Amino acid sequence: MAMQAPISTSVPFFRYPHVFAQQRDDILAAMLRVLDRGAFILQGELTEFEVQLAEYIGARHAIGVANGTDALTIALRAVGVGAGDEVILPSHTYVASAASVHFAGAVPVLVECGPDHLIDPAAVEAAITSRTRAIMPVQLNGRTCAMDDLQRIADRHGLVIVEDAAQGLGSRYKGRQAGTFGAAAGFSFYPAKVLGCFGDGGAVTVGDEDLAARIRLLRDHGRNEAGEMVTWGLNSRLDTLQAAVLSVKLRAFDGEVERRRQIARSYRERLQDLEDLTLPPGPDGDADHFDVYQNYEIEAGRREALRAHLTVRGVGTVIQWAGSPVHQIAALGLEAKLPRTDRIFQRCFLLPMNTSLADDEVAFVTDAIREFYGR
Ligand SMILES: Cc1ncc(COP(=O)(O)O)c(C=O)c1O
């Protein structure tokens, strides 16, 4: 008798224990190797992971740091962004992107995003002043920005690009991976990221040898390999234990990305006829982009009612950044007139998107949405 697929009764937004269970034995073995040696700070597993990550991304160097926010702050400082400078970035991002600019000593200048929710190059160009030093494109939701346009603008105005690739690991634009376009890029391994560890973690990727050396100093108290303090630095090292976990997870990463892309394909097939919804670009729609679907961010005209219906049906949904793009966070004083981003934030939210989702659960989500629209 054929096995019957389990019938879902609810689909939470994320399930950390399931994601751990997928590689439980390998992860525990890797952690035990570190624990048994008592080797916790700047040890072999960290270097191994840095080499694997750099190879995977196609960057010359990857340097593990404590989290994605530090990765961006350190990257900005290393490229020379500081007091008196402005850095242009999209308002549709986590507050951490703007915070990294602030803690590098510069001023964040927030701009609009386009229909794919990524920074709008025309808005970047319009925001350039004599103080602009850098552009920070955010590779949001697992999609790399159209980097050609941004690179042209940066070249024309003599600006440096520092990529916020916290949500972009594995995504590609014209065959090149996020993290290889700018002078430097910051990644996050926060547990819910496409490559997540069991706590905070991050990395900077960089091509230039001298910059890489400077970033290594900045993450470790300004200390060189001989143990001498040669500059001011931070304490921002990726834990060896987390690096060991990340090496295991990186081995399974391509398969996980494929699964995310399958789920995105199913969402698109099952929802694309609903006029009230705007879906993200599909995985097969555009030869320039290879998206990894860190998130599946949709827009709905009837968002509040739809989310309420999904809650009743047991489907977990989330609005990124607790519903506020950075320019709407009054306490930060970065108010700006960004009507397109405001409109997106009246409409956008995330459907469940992670490797713990079974096919019948994807169908459960889309059936619940179709039920709401009476289709
Ligand atoms: C777009 C973006 N930038 C920066 C960060 C900051 O990363 P972290 O939480 O590891 O500091 C995150 C993650 O939360 C993010 O999603």
Tab-separated table of C-alpha atoms and ligand atoms in Angstrom:
chain	number	residue	atom	x	y	z
A	1	MET	CA	0.000	0.000	0.000
A	2	ALA	CA	1.313	3.433	-0.907
A	3	MET	CA	2.379	5.591	2.044
A	4	GLN	CA	0.029	8.442	2.633
A	5	ALA	CA	1.668	11.846	2.976
A	6	PRO	CA	1.066	13.385	6.415
A	7	ILE	CA	-1.674	15.978	6.311
A	8	SER	CA	-0.560	19.289	7.822
A	9	THR	CA	-2.680	20.999	10.385
A	10	SER	CA	-0.395	23.999	10.785
A	11	VAL	CA	2.783	25.426	9.255
A	12	PRO	CA	4.900	27.550	11.596
A	13	PHE	CA	7.075	30.252	10.097
A	14	PHE	CA	10.326	28.516	11.131
A	15	ARG	CA	11.336	25.359	13.044
A	16	TYR	CA	14.861	25.497	14.474
A	17	PRO	CA	14.782	21.961	15.938
A	18	HIS	CA	13.849	20.452	12.531
A	19	VAL	CA	16.691	22.280	10.809
A	20	PHE	CA	19.143	20.971	13.456
A	21	ALA	CA	17.753	17.437	13.154
A	22	GLN	CA	18.557	17.350	9.414
A	23	GLN	CA	22.319	17.177	10.188
A	24	ARG	CA	22.283	16.321	13.877
A	25	ASP	CA	24.970	13.618	13.955
A	26	ASP	CA	27.495	15.424	11.766
A	27	ILE	CA	27.018	18.673	13.689
A	28	LEU	CA	27.402	17.006	17.078
A	29	ALA	CA	30.555	15.183	15.910
A	30	ALA	CA	32.087	18.456	14.680
A	31	MET	CA	31.214	20.225	17.953
A	32	LEU	CA	32.663	17.385	20.014
A	33	ARG	CA	35.963	17.609	18.149
A	34	VAL	CA	36.237	21.256	19.225
A	35	LEU	CA	34.989	20.672	22.776
A	36	ASP	CA	37.297	17.716	23.409
A	37	ARG	CA	40.319	19.804	22.406
A	38	GLY	CA	39.146	22.871	24.308
A	39	ALA	CA	40.015	24.959	21.251
A	40	PHE	CA	37.633	27.889	21.172
A	41	ILE	CA	39.153	31.127	19.849
A	42	LEU	CA	40.858	31.574	16.450
A	43	GLN	CA	41.535	27.831	16.085
A	44	GLY	CA	41.882	25.474	13.117
A	45	GLU	CA	38.172	24.966	12.393
A	46	LEU	CA	37.805	28.721	11.934
A	47	THR	CA	40.584	28.894	9.369
A	48	GLU	CA	39.179	25.808	7.600
A	49	PHE	CA	35.744	27.371	7.393
A	50	GLU	CA	37.179	30.664	6.142
A	51	VAL	CA	38.984	28.846	3.327
A	52	GLN	CA	35.875	26.812	2.405
A	53	LEU	CA	33.657	29.887	2.444
A	54	ALA	CA	36.023	31.954	0.301
A	55	GLU	CA	36.244	29.089	-2.199
A	56	TYR	CA	32.488	28.652	-2.255
A	57	ILE	CA	31.819	32.330	-2.876
A	58	GLY	CA	34.716	32.842	-5.257
A	59	ALA	CA	36.264	35.566	-3.079
A	60	ARG	CA	39.990	35.756	-2.314
A	61	HIS	CA	39.518	35.987	1.449
A	62	ALA	CA	36.774	35.297	3.972
A	63	ILE	CA	37.301	36.413	7.562
A	64	GLY	CA	35.010	35.127	10.307
A	65	VAL	CA	33.621	37.717	12.716
A	66	ALA	CA	31.129	37.767	15.580
A	67	ASN	CA	28.002	38.709	13.588
A	68	GLY	CA	26.785	40.331	10.372
A	69	THR	CA	26.543	43.812	11.881
A	70	ASP	CA	30.192	43.725	12.930
A	71	ALA	CA	31.103	42.335	9.500
A	72	LEU	CA	29.641	45.456	7.879
A	73	THR	CA	31.077	47.872	10.454
A	74	ILE	CA	34.545	46.360	10.124
A	75	ALA	CA	34.298	46.305	6.315
A	76	LEU	CA	33.335	50.000	6.244
A	77	ARG	CA	36.136	50.957	8.619
A	78	ALA	CA	38.655	48.898	6.695
A	79	VAL	CA	37.845	50.628	3.397
A	80	GLY	CA	38.278	54.010	5.105
A	81	VAL	CA	34.682	55.147	5.670
A	82	GLY	CA	34.556	57.425	8.709
A	83	ALA	CA	33.524	60.767	10.203
A	84	GLY	CA	32.052	63.244	7.722
A	85	ASP	CA	31.223	60.569	5.126
A	86	GLU	CA	27.796	59.572	3.825
A	87	VAL	CA	26.901	56.015	2.844
A	88	ILE	CA	23.870	55.370	0.616
A	89	LEU	CA	21.771	52.299	1.380
A	90	PRO	CA	18.153	51.175	0.948
A	91	SER	CA	15.617	51.863	3.700
A	92	HIS	CA	14.181	48.362	3.158
A	93	THR	CA	16.838	46.616	5.237
A	94	TYR	CA	17.493	45.621	8.803
A	95	VAL	CA	18.450	48.473	11.135
A	96	ALA	CA	21.835	46.701	11.414
A	97	SER	CA	22.894	47.947	7.950
A	98	ALA	CA	22.352	51.562	8.998
A	99	ALA	CA	23.862	50.885	12.432
A	100	SER	CA	27.068	49.663	10.809
A	101	VAL	CA	27.367	52.982	8.970
A	102	HIS	CA	26.652	54.874	12.193
A	103	PHE	CA	29.246	52.922	14.182
A	104	ALA	CA	31.819	53.420	11.426
A	105	GLY	CA	31.321	57.137	12.226
A	106	ALA	CA	29.465	58.012	9.000
A	107	VAL	CA	25.910	59.072	8.148
A	108	PRO	CA	23.433	56.591	6.603
A	109	VAL	CA	21.483	58.054	3.654
A	110	LEU	CA	18.374	55.963	2.996
A	111	VAL	CA	16.902	55.522	-0.477
A	112	GLU	CA	14.055	53.757	-2.293
A	113	CYS	CA	13.944	50.210	-3.579
A	114	GLY	CA	12.537	48.998	-6.894
A	115	PRO	CA	9.716	46.527	-7.613
A	116	ASP	CA	11.960	43.568	-6.674
A	117	HIS	CA	12.480	45.225	-3.240
A	118	LEU	CA	16.218	45.817	-3.882
A	119	ILE	CA	17.961	49.196	-3.902
A	120	ASP	CA	16.984	51.385	-6.870
A	121	PRO	CA	20.127	52.538	-8.763
A	122	ALA	CA	18.409	55.736	-9.968
A	123	ALA	CA	17.621	56.637	-6.345
A	124	VAL	CA	21.252	56.011	-5.428
A	125	GLU	CA	22.474	58.381	-8.114
A	126	ALA	CA	19.997	61.068	-7.046
A	127	ALA	CA	21.213	60.875	-3.426
A	128	ILE	CA	24.920	61.416	-4.149
A	129	THR	CA	26.479	64.537	-2.579
A	130	SER	CA	30.031	65.806	-2.183
A	131	ARG	CA	30.184	63.849	1.112
A	132	THR	CA	29.119	60.477	-0.338
A	133	ARG	CA	31.867	57.930	0.160
A	134	ALA	CA	30.229	54.558	-0.306
A	135	ILE	CA	27.194	52.647	-1.545
A	136	MET	CA	25.873	49.702	0.469
A	137	PRO	CA	23.636	47.537	-1.736
A	138	VAL	CA	21.659	45.023	0.321
A	139	GLN	CA	21.411	41.576	-1.308
A	140	LEU	CA	17.954	41.223	0.216
A	141	ASN	CA	15.794	38.116	0.479
A	142	GLY	CA	18.478	35.982	-1.180
A	143	ARG	CA	18.766	38.018	-4.385
A	144	THR	CA	21.809	39.939	-5.630
A	145	CYS	CA	21.155	43.485	-6.868
A	146	ALA	CA	21.734	44.418	-10.528
A	147	MET	CA	25.362	45.170	-9.720
A	148	ASP	CA	26.315	46.468	-13.209
A	149	ASP	CA	24.232	49.612	-12.721
A	150	LEU	CA	25.566	50.207	-9.209
A	151	GLN	CA	29.153	49.583	-10.284
A	152	ARG	CA	28.788	52.129	-13.116
A	153	ILE	CA	27.466	54.742	-10.671
A	154	ALA	CA	30.245	53.987	-8.170
A	155	ASP	CA	32.912	54.265	-10.886
A	156	ARG	CA	31.468	57.498	-12.269
A	157	HIS	CA	31.493	59.164	-8.843
A	158	GLY	CA	34.578	57.531	-7.336
A	159	LEU	CA	32.606	55.671	-4.637
A	160	VAL	CA	33.414	52.419	-2.898
A	161	ILE	CA	30.872	49.566	-2.728
A	162	VAL	CA	30.455	47.574	0.483
A	163	GLU	CA	27.841	44.855	0.005
A	164	ASP	CA	25.411	43.907	2.735
A	165	ALA	CA	25.240	40.230	1.801
A	166	ALA	CA	23.749	39.150	5.163
A	167	GLN	CA	20.778	37.646	3.283
A	168	GLY	CA	22.573	36.922	0.030
A	169	LEU	CA	24.892	33.945	0.475
A	170	GLY	CA	24.894	31.809	-2.670
A	171	SER	CA	22.873	34.248	-4.782
A	172	ARG	CA	24.383	35.295	-8.098
A	173	TYR	CA	24.153	38.121	-10.601
A	174	LYS	CA	25.430	37.314	-14.104
A	175	GLY	CA	27.148	34.228	-12.693
A	176	ARG	CA	29.021	36.045	-9.905
A	177	GLN	CA	28.164	35.460	-6.286
A	178	ALA	CA	27.079	38.074	-3.768
A	179	GLY	CA	30.149	39.066	-1.814
A	180	THR	CA	32.472	39.384	-4.832
A	181	PHE	CA	31.315	42.712	-6.282
A	182	GLY	CA	32.313	45.380	-3.791
A	183	ALA	CA	35.600	46.240	-2.118
A	184	ALA	CA	34.263	44.146	0.776
A	185	ALA	CA	31.037	42.417	1.835
A	186	GLY	CA	29.430	41.394	5.114
A	187	PHE	CA	27.610	38.088	5.708
A	188	SER	CA	25.464	36.956	8.648
A	189	PHE	CA	25.124	33.415	10.015
A	190	TYR	CA	22.240	34.286	12.358
A	191	PRO	CA	20.343	31.014	12.971
A	192	ALA	CA	17.511	31.741	10.496
A	193	LYS	CA	19.845	32.690	7.646
A	194	VAL	CA	20.302	30.415	4.605
A	195	LEU	CA	23.563	29.371	6.261
A	196	GLY	CA	22.889	29.704	9.974
A	197	CYS	CA	24.867	28.739	13.075
A	198	PHE	CA	23.615	28.252	16.639
A	199	GLY	CA	23.989	31.818	17.834
A	200	ASP	CA	25.536	34.870	16.239
A	201	GLY	CA	28.162	34.674	13.523
A	202	GLY	CA	29.338	36.568	10.471
A	203	ALA	CA	32.077	36.972	7.897
A	204	VAL	CA	33.669	39.600	5.697
A	205	THR	CA	34.735	38.712	2.165
A	206	VAL	CA	37.345	40.779	0.416
A	207	GLY	CA	39.606	40.588	-2.633
A	208	ASP	CA	42.434	42.915	-1.713
A	209	GLU	CA	45.304	41.434	0.339
A	210	ASP	CA	46.017	44.579	2.393
A	211	LEU	CA	42.331	45.075	3.178
A	212	ALA	CA	42.096	41.450	4.312
A	213	ALA	CA	45.062	41.969	6.653
A	214	ARG	CA	43.440	45.120	8.059
A	215	ILE	CA	40.144	43.300	8.650
A	216	ARG	CA	41.998	40.505	10.499
A	217	LEU	CA	43.508	43.156	12.779
A	218	LEU	CA	40.193	44.937	13.307
A	219	ARG	CA	38.383	41.754	14.399
A	220	ASP	CA	41.010	40.820	17.002
A	221	HIS	CA	41.875	43.858	19.143
A	222	GLY	CA	44.259	45.254	16.518
A	223	ARG	CA	46.610	42.322	17.171
A	224	ASN	CA	48.921	40.963	14.472
A	225	GLU	CA	50.023	37.345	14.038
A	226	ALA	CA	52.980	37.913	16.355
A	227	GLY	CA	50.538	38.967	19.080
A	228	GLU	CA	51.562	42.658	18.990
A	229	MET	CA	48.923	45.393	19.131
A	230	VAL	CA	49.405	47.521	16.036
A	231	THR	CA	46.132	49.465	15.874
A	232	TRP	CA	42.784	49.918	17.663
A	233	GLY	CA	40.555	46.916	17.099
A	234	LEU	CA	37.379	45.173	18.214
A	235	ASN	CA	36.767	41.830	19.848
A	236	SER	CA	34.762	40.317	17.002
A	237	ARG	CA	35.903	36.803	16.194
A	238	LEU	CA	33.684	34.021	14.868
A	239	ASP	CA	33.708	31.295	17.558
A	240	THR	CA	35.616	28.166	16.538
A	241	LEU	CA	32.606	26.104	17.676
A	242	GLN	CA	30.280	28.003	15.328
A	243	ALA	CA	32.813	27.739	12.495
A	244	ALA	CA	32.894	23.951	12.936
A	245	VAL	CA	29.080	23.860	12.676
A	246	LEU	CA	29.111	26.132	9.633
A	247	SER	CA	31.603	23.886	7.800
A	248	VAL	CA	29.210	20.956	8.170
A	249	LYS	CA	26.292	23.070	7.009
A	250	LEU	CA	28.168	24.512	4.048
A	251	ARG	CA	28.596	20.982	2.671
A	252	ALA	CA	24.802	20.610	2.461
A	253	PHE	CA	24.196	24.180	1.342
A	254	ASP	CA	23.682	23.694	-2.414
A	255	GLY	CA	21.018	21.045	-1.793
A	256	GLU	CA	19.258	23.370	0.628
A	257	VAL	CA	19.278	26.211	-1.885
A	258	GLU	CA	17.764	23.855	-4.469
A	259	ARG	CA	14.995	22.975	-2.018
A	260	ARG	CA	14.280	26.662	-1.370
A	261	ARG	CA	14.094	27.274	-5.120
A	262	GLN	CA	11.639	24.351	-5.501
A	263	ILE	CA	9.432	25.838	-2.800
A	264	ALA	CA	9.577	29.254	-4.526
A	265	ARG	CA	8.590	27.543	-7.796
A	266	SER	CA	5.597	25.867	-6.089
A	267	TYR	CA	4.468	29.112	-4.466
A	268	ARG	CA	4.608	30.827	-7.842
A	269	GLU	CA	2.740	28.037	-9.685
A	270	ARG	CA	-0.015	27.952	-7.076
A	271	LEU	CA	-0.436	31.689	-6.437
A	272	GLN	CA	0.428	33.587	-9.588
A	273	ASP	CA	-3.188	33.921	-10.796
A	274	LEU	CA	-4.294	35.817	-7.639
A	275	GLU	CA	-4.539	39.469	-8.696
A	276	ASP	CA	-4.313	40.854	-5.155
A	277	LEU	CA	-0.823	39.388	-4.695
A	278	THR	CA	2.564	40.504	-6.003
A	279	LEU	CA	5.069	37.643	-5.871
A	280	PRO	CA	8.875	37.922	-5.873
A	281	PRO	CA	10.671	37.084	-9.133
A	282	GLY	CA	10.495	33.349	-9.868
A	283	PRO	CA	13.599	31.130	-9.839
A	284	ASP	CA	13.456	30.517	-13.585
A	285	GLY	CA	12.363	33.914	-14.811
A	286	ASP	CA	15.589	35.845	-15.350
A	287	ALA	CA	18.924	34.579	-16.681
A	288	ASP	CA	20.891	37.356	-14.910
A	289	HIS	CA	19.798	36.346	-11.412
A	290	PHE	CA	20.190	33.163	-9.387
A	291	ASP	CA	18.133	33.658	-6.217
A	292	VAL	CA	18.467	31.567	-3.048
A	293	TYR	CA	15.196	32.670	-1.381
A	294	GLN	CA	16.456	33.558	2.069
A	295	ASN	CA	12.893	34.875	2.373
A	296	TYR	CA	9.743	34.667	0.285
A	297	GLU	CA	8.462	38.231	0.502
A	298	ILE	CA	5.114	38.862	-1.144
A	299	GLU	CA	2.812	41.875	-1.304
A	300	ALA	CA	-0.947	41.757	-0.750
A	301	GLY	CA	-3.458	44.594	-1.094
A	302	ARG	CA	-5.549	42.956	1.647
A	303	ARG	CA	-2.531	42.101	3.798
A	304	GLU	CA	-4.018	42.482	7.278
A	305	ALA	CA	-7.100	40.373	6.549
A	306	LEU	CA	-5.043	37.752	4.698
A	307	ARG	CA	-2.511	37.451	7.542
A	308	ALA	CA	-5.347	37.180	10.081
A	309	HIS	CA	-6.887	34.363	8.007
A	310	LEU	CA	-3.532	32.568	7.783
A	311	THR	CA	-3.066	32.862	11.544
A	312	VAL	CA	-6.451	31.199	12.082
A	313	ARG	CA	-5.438	28.438	9.645
A	314	GLY	CA	-2.165	27.919	11.557
A	315	VAL	CA	0.205	29.411	8.970
A	316	GLY	CA	2.994	31.543	10.447
A	317	THR	CA	3.886	34.774	8.628
A	318	VAL	CA	6.224	37.659	9.445
A	319	ILE	CA	6.666	41.265	8.336
A	320	GLN	CA	10.380	42.019	8.069
A	321	TRP	CA	11.936	44.470	10.511
A	322	ALA	CA	8.786	44.289	12.689
A	323	GLY	CA	7.032	46.288	9.972
A	324	SER	CA	9.298	49.359	9.873
A	325	PRO	CA	11.850	50.161	7.190
A	326	VAL	CA	14.736	52.159	8.643
A	327	HIS	CA	13.437	55.616	7.672
A	328	GLN	CA	10.279	54.980	9.728
A	329	ILE	CA	12.185	54.307	12.979
A	330	ALA	CA	11.593	57.666	14.692
A	331	ALA	CA	14.248	57.151	17.407
A	332	LEU	CA	17.042	57.114	14.829
A	333	GLY	CA	16.182	60.471	13.273
A	334	LEU	CA	16.647	59.215	9.697
A	335	GLU	CA	13.211	60.280	8.442
A	336	ALA	CA	13.080	60.530	4.658
A	337	LYS	CA	10.385	60.845	1.992
A	338	LEU	CA	10.307	57.363	0.481
A	339	PRO	CA	6.747	56.796	-0.768
A	340	ARG	CA	7.549	53.639	-2.729
A	341	THR	CA	9.084	51.969	0.319
A	342	ASP	CA	6.158	53.206	2.451
A	343	ARG	CA	3.725	51.563	0.027
A	344	ILE	CA	5.656	48.277	0.042
A	345	PHE	CA	5.495	48.301	3.844
A	346	GLN	CA	1.708	48.622	3.760
A	347	ARG	CA	1.610	45.446	1.674
A	348	CYS	CA	4.599	43.152	2.250
A	349	PHE	CA	5.034	40.060	4.413
A	350	LEU	CA	6.908	36.768	4.393
A	351	LEU	CA	5.459	33.304	3.782
A	352	PRO	CA	7.211	30.329	5.432
A	353	MET	CA	10.419	29.531	3.498
A	354	ASN	CA	12.903	27.052	4.909
A	355	THR	CA	14.209	23.555	4.332
A	356	SER	CA	11.993	21.976	6.982
A	357	LEU	CA	8.890	22.519	4.797
A	358	ALA	CA	7.419	19.395	3.211
A	359	ASP	CA	5.558	19.539	-0.114
A	360	ASP	CA	2.195	19.049	1.579
A	361	GLU	CA	2.974	21.968	3.877
A	362	VAL	CA	3.663	24.254	0.920
A	363	ALA	CA	0.297	23.142	-0.493
A	364	PHE	CA	-1.317	23.762	2.916
A	365	VAL	CA	-0.053	27.364	2.849
A	366	THR	CA	-1.189	28.026	-0.709
A	367	ASP	CA	-4.571	26.300	-0.160
A	368	ALA	CA	-5.169	28.565	2.845
A	369	ILE	CA	-4.356	31.635	0.717
A	370	ARG	CA	-6.608	30.488	-2.103
A	371	GLU	CA	-9.391	29.815	0.378
A	372	PHE	CA	-9.106	33.442	1.568
A	373	TYR	CA	-9.600	34.705	-1.987
A	374	GLY	CA	-12.446	32.183	-2.634
A	375	ARG	CA	-10.463	30.499	-5.455
B	1	LIG	C1	19.992	42.690	5.584
B	1	LIG	C2	20.695	42.434	6.885
B	1	LIG	N1	21.766	43.174	7.207
B	1	LIG	C3	22.454	42.971	8.343
B	1	LIG	C4	22.075	41.984	9.236
B	1	LIG	C5	22.830	41.852	10.529
B	1	LIG	O1	23.331	40.573	10.761
B	1	LIG	P1	23.509	40.050	12.258
B	1	LIG	O2	22.146	39.826	12.825
B	1	LIG	O3	24.286	38.772	12.095
B	1	LIG	O4	24.278	41.080	13.005
B	1	LIG	C6	20.967	41.172	8.931
B	1	LIG	C7	20.542	40.043	9.786
B	1	LIG	O5	19.900	40.006	10.714
B	1	LIG	C8	20.238	41.419	7.736
B	1	LIG	O6	19.156	40.689	7.427
